[in-house]
Short mmCIF file of C-alpha atoms in Angstrom, two decimals:
data_model
loop_
_atom_site.label_atom_id
_atom_site.label_comp_id
_atom_site.label_asym_id
_atom_site.label_seq_id
_atom_site.Cartn_x
_atom_site.Cartn_y
_atom_site.Cartn_z
CA GLY W 135 38.64 124.52 112.07
CA LEU W 136 41.73 125.48 113.03
CA ARG W 137 43.25 122.28 111.75
CA HIS W 138 41.20 122.91 108.37
CA ALA W 139 42.93 126.58 107.71
CA ILE W 140 45.64 125.16 108.46
CA ASP W 141 45.81 122.32 105.57
CA GLU W 142 44.58 124.92 103.77
CA GLN W 143 46.91 127.57 104.37
CA ASP W 144 43.97 130.56 104.68
CA ALA W 145 45.94 132.85 106.87
CA LYS W 146 42.48 134.51 107.93
CA ALA W 147 40.46 131.55 108.46
CA VAL W 148 43.72 131.13 110.83
CA ASN W 149 43.68 134.31 112.24
CA HIS W 150 39.76 133.80 113.45
CA PHE W 151 40.08 130.35 114.67
CA ALA W 152 43.23 130.25 117.11
CA TYR W 153 41.53 134.04 118.21
CA SER W 154 39.02 132.61 119.33
CA LEU W 155 41.20 129.55 120.97
CA LYS W 156 43.12 132.70 122.17
CA GLY W 157 40.65 134.55 124.31
CA PRO W 158 39.11 132.06 126.55
CA CYS W 159 42.42 130.29 127.78
CA SER W 160 43.76 134.09 128.81
CA THR W 161 40.31 133.99 130.32
CA LEU W 162 41.21 131.11 132.39
CA GLY W 163 44.89 131.75 132.97
CA LEU W 164 46.38 128.90 130.52
CA ASN W 165 48.48 131.64 129.31
CA SER W 166 51.21 128.88 127.60
CA LEU W 167 47.77 128.37 125.73
CA ALA W 168 47.72 132.16 124.69
CA LYS W 169 50.62 132.04 123.48
CA LEU W 170 51.26 128.72 120.78
CA ALA W 171 47.68 130.45 119.63
CA ALA W 172 48.95 133.49 118.79
CA SER W 173 52.34 131.75 117.60
CA VAL W 174 50.11 129.40 115.02
CA THR W 175 48.61 132.60 113.55
CA SER W 176 51.76 135.05 113.77
CA ASP W 177 53.30 131.86 111.26
CA ALA W 178 49.98 131.77 109.08
CA GLU W 179 50.75 135.23 108.35
CA ALA W 180 53.65 135.15 107.52
CA GLY W 181 52.97 132.73 105.36
CA HIS W 182 55.53 129.92 107.64
CA TRP W 183 53.14 127.13 107.47
CA THR W 184 55.51 124.42 108.32
CA ARG W 185 55.75 126.20 111.84
CA CYS W 186 52.23 126.72 111.90
CA GLN W 187 51.28 123.10 111.08
CA ASP W 188 54.42 122.47 114.04
CA GLY W 189 53.00 125.01 116.26
CA PHE W 190 49.59 123.28 116.08
CA ALA W 191 50.58 120.21 117.26
CA ASN W 192 52.21 121.51 119.79
CA LEU W 193 49.24 123.44 121.01
CA GLU W 194 46.84 120.81 120.43
CA ASN W 195 49.14 118.07 122.30
CA ARG W 196 49.44 121.06 125.34
CA TYR W 197 45.32 121.43 125.15
CA ARG W 198 45.01 117.21 125.88
CA LYS W 199 47.54 117.34 128.58
CA VAL W 200 45.56 120.31 130.22
CA MET W 201 42.38 118.58 129.64
CA ASP W 202 43.46 115.29 131.49
CA HIS W 203 44.21 117.15 134.66
CA MET W 204 41.27 118.48 133.71
CA SER W 205 39.17 115.45 134.37
CA LEU W 206 42.16 114.17 137.51
CA SER W 207 41.56 116.95 139.32
CA ALA W 208 37.31 117.67 138.69
CA PRO W 209 34.31 116.35 139.71
CA SER W 210 32.83 114.02 137.32
CA GLN W 211 29.66 116.31 137.80
CA GLN W 212 31.98 119.70 136.01
CA LEU W 213 33.52 117.37 133.73
CA SER W 214 30.63 117.50 131.68
CA LEU W 215 30.91 120.81 130.37
CA PHE W 216 33.34 119.73 128.86
CA LYS W 217 33.44 117.26 127.13
#
């Protein structure tokens, strides 16, 4: 996935995986996640791999926070859709 593409410094794969996250995040109104995904792509395309790794770590951390928040506010039946 995205982490592997970053580890391999494969800008084309990073672009593919990051944009596959960006679209759904934008659709769901998770704009900060969408912006982070776009930033990861930009850093990869520019060859800024340390910034790309940092951006991915930030994206992953924020994603976990969103999922934690959703699990606290969503009924258990709906939560199973995200597992």
